Amino acid sequence: MGAETLLKNGEARVQLDPKVPVILGLQPAALIDHVARVDGSLFDQIPGERGGSIPVAMEELEHILSELKRHVLASADDSSPMKTMAGGSVANTIRGLSSGFGVNCGMIGAYGDDEQGQLFACNMNTSGVNVSRLRKKKGPTAQCVCLVDAFGNRTMRPCLATAVKVQGDELTKGDFSGSKWLVMRFGAFNLEVIQAAIRIAKQQGVFVSLDLASFEMVRNFRVPLQQLLESGDIDLCFANEDEATELLRGEGNAHPEAAVEYLSKYCRWAVVTLGSNGCIAKHGEEIVQVPAIGEAKAVDATGAGDLFASGFLYGLVKGLSLEECCKVGSCSGGSVIRSLGGEVTPENWQWMYKQMQRKGLSLPDIRN
């Protein structure tokens, strides 16, 4: 549908109808993030380990929100110590691709008929994302508290149980037709819709990208995750160092290099991000390791991996080399950690463009 197949560097590329999103994000449940910098004592009052993401009930979410004012840390870098915005890993990646790289993107999912749902749709639309594939449903929109400590590390507590979400049988070929990439995040409670999306995407010739979500998700649902990876339907996989280690735990080689090798057996592109140590990636027989941006001051690590994915995917759709894709991802991942939340500020996009210029990377042609 409006697509013409081209060949570049021996690989099929697609010239797409400009009205059709090049990259689609599947986030079954729209999500609102409440991001705040807090002191360490708050972490003693909430369930689960620091640094991860564990679902909580609405009562627990409301309790954490009520405690924030007593634990919030003032910051000289941000006018507000707390921000509320459209959130979720996929939404962060898609918004970054649209607003920072000018890539035509769309979202598939559902949002509730409440204030949070309206905020999600408005925030994504304002960022240039096509929201026509978002379904509005009766019920609440998912929310997540993102707690950021004094060192910029984040701990997530999402409330998803009662939230509206799109179901697998609601997806249609029209959602995917003409697009090139589908971006998803692994979730054990969303396996039905993930599998349905993959099935239709493959029928439509769409590449599939999967993020491994969190080390707890990998730890608790390793078997269904491995089955999904080993199906051969995932073209690109992103994992951070903790997720990569957890994926191979107990096999005697639980380290990022081994994880990249494992993922590359089943995925055309395999990427493991290493925080301040950059990333390692493999495509075919090529392996590259690219350092992080040393100039990036970490205020909040929320969205670092999501925005790395934005830059990497931008590189892929532009036909850049594996190393260049990693370099762009390093620049975009470095841009979001300079302020609170998973949305890059206009000032930090400008910072990213300067970093790209320094590395000899061509700047994106941002649409007006």
Short mmCIF file of C-alpha atoms in Angstrom, two decimals:
data_model
loop_
_atom_site.label_atom_id
_atom_site.label_comp_id
_atom_site.label_asym_id
_atom_site.label_seq_id
_atom_site.Cartn_x
_atom_site.Cartn_y
_atom_site.Cartn_z
CA MET A 1 0.00 0.00 0.00
CA GLY A 2 1.90 3.04 -1.24
CA ALA A 3 5.20 1.21 -0.79
CA GLU A 4 8.00 0.69 -3.30
CA THR A 5 10.82 -1.77 -2.57
CA LEU A 6 14.38 -0.54 -3.16
CA LEU A 7 17.78 -2.15 -2.68
CA LYS A 8 20.62 -0.44 -0.81
CA ASN A 9 23.80 -2.09 0.45
CA GLY A 10 22.34 -5.47 -0.49
CA GLU A 11 19.28 -5.08 1.75
CA ALA A 12 15.70 -4.37 0.87
CA ARG A 13 14.54 -0.92 1.84
CA VAL A 14 11.08 0.52 1.41
CA GLN A 15 10.08 3.89 0.03
CA LEU A 16 6.92 4.66 1.96
CA ASP A 17 3.83 6.76 1.41
CA PRO A 18 4.55 9.95 3.40
CA LYS A 19 1.07 9.77 4.93
CA VAL A 20 1.70 6.31 6.39
CA PRO A 21 3.77 6.07 9.61
CA VAL A 22 7.23 4.68 8.87
CA ILE A 23 7.48 3.41 12.45
CA LEU A 24 4.57 2.22 14.60
CA GLY A 25 4.65 1.77 18.35
CA LEU A 26 2.45 -0.83 20.02
CA GLN A 27 1.70 0.13 23.62
CA PRO A 28 -1.48 -1.78 24.52
CA ALA A 29 -2.26 0.54 27.44
CA ALA A 30 -1.65 4.28 27.28
CA LEU A 31 0.33 5.37 30.33
CA ILE A 32 0.84 8.59 32.25
CA ASP A 33 4.15 9.04 34.08
CA HIS A 34 4.48 10.98 37.32
CA VAL A 35 8.23 11.62 37.54
CA ALA A 36 9.85 13.02 40.69
CA ARG A 37 13.28 13.34 42.25
CA VAL A 38 13.06 11.93 45.80
CA ASP A 39 15.26 11.21 48.79
CA GLY A 40 16.31 7.66 49.64
CA SER A 41 13.98 7.19 52.60
CA LEU A 42 10.93 6.89 50.35
CA PHE A 43 12.29 3.68 48.83
CA ASP A 44 12.09 2.01 52.25
CA GLN A 45 8.33 2.52 52.24
CA ILE A 46 7.48 0.91 48.91
CA PRO A 47 7.57 -2.75 47.82
CA GLY A 48 10.23 -4.25 45.59
CA GLU A 49 13.87 -3.60 44.78
CA ARG A 50 15.25 -0.20 43.91
CA GLY A 51 16.01 0.33 40.25
CA GLY A 52 13.39 -1.95 38.76
CA SER A 53 9.77 -1.88 37.67
CA ILE A 54 7.09 -3.73 39.65
CA PRO A 55 3.31 -3.33 39.10
CA VAL A 56 1.31 -1.96 42.04
CA ALA A 57 -2.39 -1.59 42.84
CA MET A 58 -4.15 1.78 42.59
CA GLU A 59 -4.17 2.11 46.40
CA GLU A 60 -0.37 1.72 46.49
CA LEU A 61 0.09 4.18 43.62
CA GLU A 62 -2.06 6.75 45.41
CA HIS A 63 -0.09 6.16 48.62
CA ILE A 64 3.22 6.80 46.85
CA LEU A 65 1.85 9.95 45.19
CA SER A 66 0.61 11.22 48.56
CA GLU A 67 4.07 10.70 50.07
CA LEU A 68 5.97 12.47 47.28
CA LYS A 69 5.64 15.98 48.66
CA ARG A 70 7.43 14.96 51.87
CA HIS A 71 10.30 13.29 50.01
CA VAL A 72 10.76 15.35 46.84
CA LEU A 73 14.21 16.80 46.15
CA ALA A 74 14.51 20.31 44.77
CA SER A 75 16.71 20.63 41.70
CA ALA A 76 18.53 23.62 40.31
CA ASP A 77 18.28 22.12 36.82
CA ASP A 78 14.49 21.87 36.68
CA SER A 79 11.85 24.47 37.47
CA SER A 80 9.57 21.70 38.72
CA PRO A 81 10.72 18.78 40.91
CA MET A 82 7.84 16.69 39.52
CA LYS A 83 6.55 16.25 35.97
CA THR A 84 3.47 14.51 34.56
CA MET A 85 3.56 13.38 30.92
CA ALA A 86 2.66 10.63 28.46
CA GLY A 87 4.86 7.70 29.40
CA GLY A 88 5.75 4.12 28.71
CA SER A 89 8.84 2.80 26.98
CA VAL A 90 7.28 2.61 23.52
CA ALA A 91 5.67 6.05 23.80
CA ASN A 92 9.04 7.53 24.79
CA THR A 93 10.75 5.94 21.78
CA ILE A 94 8.04 6.95 19.29
CA ARG A 95 7.77 10.51 20.63
CA GLY A 96 11.53 10.87 20.37
CA LEU A 97 11.58 9.60 16.79
CA SER A 98 8.87 12.08 15.83
CA SER A 99 9.85 15.22 17.71
CA GLY A 100 13.64 14.88 17.63
CA PHE A 101 14.31 13.05 14.36
CA GLY A 102 11.32 14.02 12.24
CA VAL A 103 10.34 10.42 11.48
CA ASN A 104 6.69 9.88 10.61
CA CYS A 105 5.42 7.72 13.50
CA GLY A 106 2.15 6.37 14.86
CA MET A 107 0.89 4.69 18.04
CA ILE A 108 -1.34 1.63 18.40
CA GLY A 109 -3.08 1.15 21.75
CA ALA A 110 -5.94 2.31 23.93
CA TYR A 111 -6.53 5.12 26.40
CA GLY A 112 -9.28 5.71 28.93
CA ASP A 113 -12.10 8.24 28.94
CA ASP A 114 -10.48 10.20 31.76
CA GLU A 115 -8.17 13.17 32.21
CA GLN A 116 -5.07 10.99 32.03
CA GLY A 117 -6.19 9.46 28.73
CA GLN A 118 -6.80 12.87 27.20
CA LEU A 119 -3.38 14.02 28.39
CA PHE A 120 -1.68 11.00 26.79
CA ALA A 121 -3.34 11.48 23.39
CA CYS A 122 -2.74 15.25 23.45
CA ASN A 123 0.94 14.91 24.43
CA MET A 124 1.65 12.40 21.67
CA ASN A 125 -0.28 14.37 19.06
CA THR A 126 1.51 17.59 19.99
CA SER A 127 4.81 15.75 19.46
CA GLY A 128 3.77 14.99 15.88
CA VAL A 129 2.76 11.36 16.45
CA ASN A 130 -0.18 9.96 14.46
CA VAL A 131 -2.73 8.92 17.11
CA SER A 132 -5.46 7.67 14.74
CA ARG A 133 -4.69 4.06 15.74
CA LEU A 134 -5.30 4.76 19.44
CA ARG A 135 -8.67 3.46 20.65
CA LYS A 136 -10.59 5.45 23.26
CA LYS A 137 -12.31 3.15 25.76
CA LYS A 138 -14.49 3.53 28.82
CA GLY A 139 -12.37 3.09 31.94
CA PRO A 140 -9.16 4.37 33.56
CA THR A 141 -5.83 5.08 31.88
CA ALA A 142 -2.72 3.39 33.28
CA GLN A 143 -0.38 5.45 35.45
CA CYS A 144 3.18 5.02 36.70
CA VAL A 145 5.23 6.67 39.43
CA CYS A 146 8.86 7.14 38.37
CA LEU A 147 11.05 7.78 41.40
CA VAL A 148 14.46 9.27 40.68
CA ASP A 149 17.17 9.23 43.37
CA ALA A 150 19.93 11.76 43.93
CA PHE A 151 22.21 9.87 41.51
CA GLY A 152 19.72 9.92 38.62
CA ASN A 153 18.72 6.25 38.94
CA ARG A 154 15.00 5.53 38.51
CA THR A 155 12.59 3.11 40.14
CA MET A 156 9.23 2.47 38.44
CA ARG A 157 5.94 1.50 40.04
CA PRO A 158 3.23 1.19 37.34
CA CYS A 159 -0.47 0.68 38.02
CA LEU A 160 -1.84 -1.29 35.08
CA ALA A 161 -4.29 -3.87 36.41
CA THR A 162 -7.57 -1.97 35.87
CA ALA A 163 -6.43 0.15 32.94
CA VAL A 164 -8.02 -0.08 29.51
CA LYS A 165 -5.90 -1.64 26.78
CA VAL A 166 -6.19 -2.80 23.21
CA GLN A 167 -6.79 -6.52 22.65
CA GLY A 168 -5.23 -8.73 20.03
CA ASP A 169 -8.51 -9.36 18.20
CA GLU A 170 -8.97 -5.60 17.73
CA LEU A 171 -5.84 -5.24 15.61
CA THR A 172 -6.32 -5.05 11.85
CA LYS A 173 -4.12 -5.22 8.77
CA GLY A 174 -4.94 -1.57 8.23
CA ASP A 175 -3.13 -0.69 11.46
CA PHE A 176 0.15 -1.95 9.98
CA SER A 177 -0.18 -1.69 6.21
CA GLY A 178 2.53 0.37 4.53
CA SER A 179 4.70 0.86 7.63
CA LYS A 180 8.27 -0.39 7.92
CA TRP A 181 8.84 -1.01 11.65
CA LEU A 182 6.79 -2.05 14.66
CA VAL A 183 8.24 -1.13 18.06
CA MET A 184 7.19 -3.14 21.13
CA ARG A 185 8.15 -3.79 24.74
CA PHE A 186 8.01 -7.29 26.20
CA GLY A 187 5.25 -7.78 28.75
CA ALA A 188 4.03 -11.11 30.08
CA PHE A 189 0.54 -9.72 30.61
CA ASN A 190 0.41 -8.45 27.02
CA LEU A 191 1.60 -11.62 25.29
CA GLU A 192 -1.70 -12.17 23.48
CA VAL A 193 -1.71 -8.74 21.84
CA ILE A 194 2.06 -8.87 21.21
CA GLN A 195 1.73 -12.19 19.39
CA ALA A 196 -1.26 -10.94 17.40
CA ALA A 197 0.65 -7.79 16.40
CA ILE A 198 3.70 -9.80 15.33
CA ARG A 199 1.55 -12.13 13.23
CA ILE A 200 -0.10 -9.27 11.33
CA ALA A 201 3.14 -7.28 11.07
CA LYS A 202 4.91 -10.21 9.45
CA GLN A 203 2.03 -10.68 7.03
CA GLN A 204 2.42 -7.03 6.06
CA GLY A 205 6.22 -7.20 5.69
CA VAL A 206 6.87 -5.02 8.76
CA PHE A 207 10.09 -5.42 10.78
CA VAL A 208 9.62 -6.02 14.53
CA SER A 209 11.67 -4.42 17.32
CA LEU A 210 11.41 -5.69 20.91
CA ASP A 211 12.70 -4.15 24.14
CA LEU A 212 13.17 -6.56 27.07
CA ALA A 213 11.41 -4.22 29.52
CA SER A 214 13.10 -4.86 32.90
CA PHE A 215 15.30 -7.36 34.69
CA GLU A 216 12.31 -8.45 36.82
CA MET A 217 10.26 -9.17 33.69
CA VAL A 218 13.12 -11.23 32.23
CA ARG A 219 13.68 -13.04 35.54
CA ASN A 220 10.03 -13.91 36.15
CA PHE A 221 9.00 -14.73 32.57
CA ARG A 222 12.21 -16.01 30.98
CA VAL A 223 10.58 -19.04 29.29
CA PRO A 224 7.87 -17.17 27.30
CA LEU A 225 10.43 -14.47 26.48
CA GLN A 226 12.92 -16.99 25.12
CA GLN A 227 10.16 -18.67 23.12
CA LEU A 228 9.30 -15.30 21.58
CA LEU A 229 12.93 -14.52 20.76
CA GLU A 230 13.65 -17.98 19.39
CA SER A 231 10.60 -17.84 17.11
CA GLY A 232 12.71 -15.82 14.67
CA ASP A 233 9.99 -13.17 14.37
CA ILE A 234 11.94 -10.49 16.26
CA ASP A 235 14.20 -8.57 13.89
CA LEU A 236 15.76 -6.18 16.41
CA CYS A 237 16.16 -6.66 20.16
CA PHE A 238 17.23 -4.09 22.75
CA ALA A 239 18.37 -5.10 26.25
CA ASN A 240 20.16 -3.19 28.97
CA GLU A 241 23.01 -4.75 30.92
CA ASP A 242 20.82 -6.00 33.79
CA GLU A 243 18.29 -7.55 31.40
CA ALA A 244 21.05 -9.17 29.36
CA THR A 245 22.62 -10.68 32.48
CA GLU A 246 19.25 -11.94 33.70
CA LEU A 247 18.47 -13.49 30.31
CA LEU A 248 21.46 -15.86 30.61
CA ARG A 249 21.52 -16.28 34.39
CA GLY A 250 22.55 -19.78 35.45
CA GLU A 251 24.24 -20.61 32.16
CA GLY A 252 27.77 -19.68 33.26
CA ASN A 253 28.16 -16.92 30.69
CA ALA A 254 25.78 -14.25 31.96
CA HIS A 255 27.49 -11.17 30.55
CA PRO A 256 26.57 -8.62 27.83
CA GLU A 257 28.84 -10.05 25.13
CA ALA A 258 27.29 -13.51 25.52
CA ALA A 259 23.80 -11.98 25.52
CA VAL A 260 24.51 -10.20 22.22
CA GLU A 261 25.68 -13.51 20.74
CA TYR A 262 22.57 -15.30 22.00
CA LEU A 263 20.19 -12.62 20.69
CA SER A 264 21.96 -12.44 17.32
CA LYS A 265 21.19 -16.12 16.70
CA TYR A 266 17.53 -15.20 16.36
CA CYS A 267 17.44 -11.44 15.66
CA ARG A 268 18.96 -9.61 12.70
CA TRP A 269 20.10 -6.81 14.99
CA ALA A 270 21.01 -7.34 18.68
CA VAL A 271 21.85 -4.41 20.97
CA VAL A 272 22.85 -4.35 24.64
CA THR A 273 23.17 -0.93 26.24
CA LEU A 274 25.79 -0.60 28.98
CA GLY A 275 24.90 2.68 30.67
CA SER A 276 27.95 4.90 31.07
CA ASN A 277 29.99 2.30 29.16
CA GLY A 278 28.03 2.79 25.93
CA CYS A 279 26.66 -0.18 24.02
CA ILE A 280 27.55 -3.34 22.13
CA ALA A 281 25.66 -4.39 19.00
CA LYS A 282 25.75 -7.12 16.39
CA HIS A 283 24.31 -7.43 12.88
CA GLY A 284 25.26 -10.45 10.83
CA GLU A 285 28.96 -11.03 11.47
CA GLU A 286 29.63 -7.41 12.42
CA ILE A 287 30.06 -6.52 16.10
CA VAL A 288 30.64 -2.95 17.32
CA GLN A 289 31.11 -1.37 20.71
CA VAL A 290 30.44 2.36 20.98
CA PRO A 291 31.17 4.52 24.07
CA ALA A 292 28.54 6.67 25.75
CA ILE A 293 28.48 10.45 25.43
CA GLY A 294 30.88 11.61 28.12
CA GLU A 295 29.41 15.12 28.20
CA ALA A 296 25.94 13.94 29.28
CA LYS A 297 25.23 14.86 32.90
CA ALA A 298 22.74 12.38 34.34
CA VAL A 299 19.87 14.13 36.10
CA ASP A 300 17.41 11.28 35.53
CA ALA A 301 18.03 7.96 33.75
CA THR A 302 14.32 7.60 32.88
CA GLY A 303 13.98 6.98 29.16
CA ALA A 304 17.69 6.56 28.43
CA GLY A 305 17.21 3.17 26.77
CA ASP A 306 13.99 4.29 25.09
CA LEU A 307 15.67 7.31 23.47
CA PHE A 308 18.71 5.22 22.55
CA ALA A 309 16.24 3.07 20.62
CA SER A 310 14.87 6.21 18.93
CA GLY A 311 18.31 7.11 17.60
CA PHE A 312 19.19 3.55 16.60
CA LEU A 313 15.92 3.08 14.70
CA TYR A 314 16.36 6.45 13.02
CA GLY A 315 19.75 5.22 11.83
CA LEU A 316 18.25 2.00 10.47
CA VAL A 317 15.49 3.69 8.47
CA LYS A 318 18.08 6.12 7.08
CA GLY A 319 20.37 3.27 6.00
CA LEU A 320 23.24 4.14 8.36
CA SER A 321 25.92 1.63 9.33
CA LEU A 322 25.67 -0.37 12.55
CA GLU A 323 28.30 1.81 14.21
CA GLU A 324 26.56 5.00 13.10
CA CYS A 325 23.20 3.69 14.41
CA CYS A 326 24.86 3.13 17.80
CA LYS A 327 26.43 6.59 17.74
CA VAL A 328 23.11 8.28 17.03
CA GLY A 329 21.51 6.19 19.78
CA SER A 330 24.26 7.24 22.16
CA CYS A 331 23.55 10.90 21.37
CA SER A 332 19.78 10.62 21.79
CA GLY A 333 20.06 8.46 24.92
CA GLY A 334 22.42 11.06 26.37
CA SER A 335 20.00 13.87 25.61
CA VAL A 336 17.07 12.62 27.70
CA ILE A 337 19.04 12.00 30.92
CA ARG A 338 19.91 15.70 31.16
CA SER A 339 16.47 16.56 32.56
CA LEU A 340 13.60 14.96 34.47
CA GLY A 341 11.35 12.46 32.68
CA GLY A 342 11.35 10.49 29.44
CA GLU A 343 10.57 13.45 27.16
CA VAL A 344 13.51 15.37 25.69
CA THR A 345 13.32 19.15 26.12
CA PRO A 346 13.89 21.48 23.13
CA GLU A 347 17.18 22.60 24.68
CA ASN A 348 18.40 19.03 24.96
CA TRP A 349 17.45 18.23 21.36
CA GLN A 350 19.75 21.09 20.38
CA TRP A 351 22.44 19.57 22.61
CA MET A 352 21.97 16.24 20.81
CA TYR A 353 22.31 17.83 17.37
CA LYS A 354 25.61 19.38 18.44
CA GLN A 355 26.85 15.99 19.64
CA MET A 356 25.86 14.42 16.32
CA GLN A 357 27.75 17.12 14.42
CA ARG A 358 30.86 16.50 16.51
CA LYS A 359 30.70 12.81 15.58
CA GLY A 360 30.34 13.60 11.89
CA LEU A 361 26.75 12.37 11.74
CA SER A 362 24.29 14.09 9.40
CA LEU A 363 21.48 15.89 11.20
CA PRO A 364 17.86 14.82 10.74
CA ASP A 365 15.66 16.78 8.37
CA ILE A 366 13.03 17.88 10.89
CA ARG A 367 9.62 18.52 9.41
CA ASN A 368 7.77 21.69 10.39
#
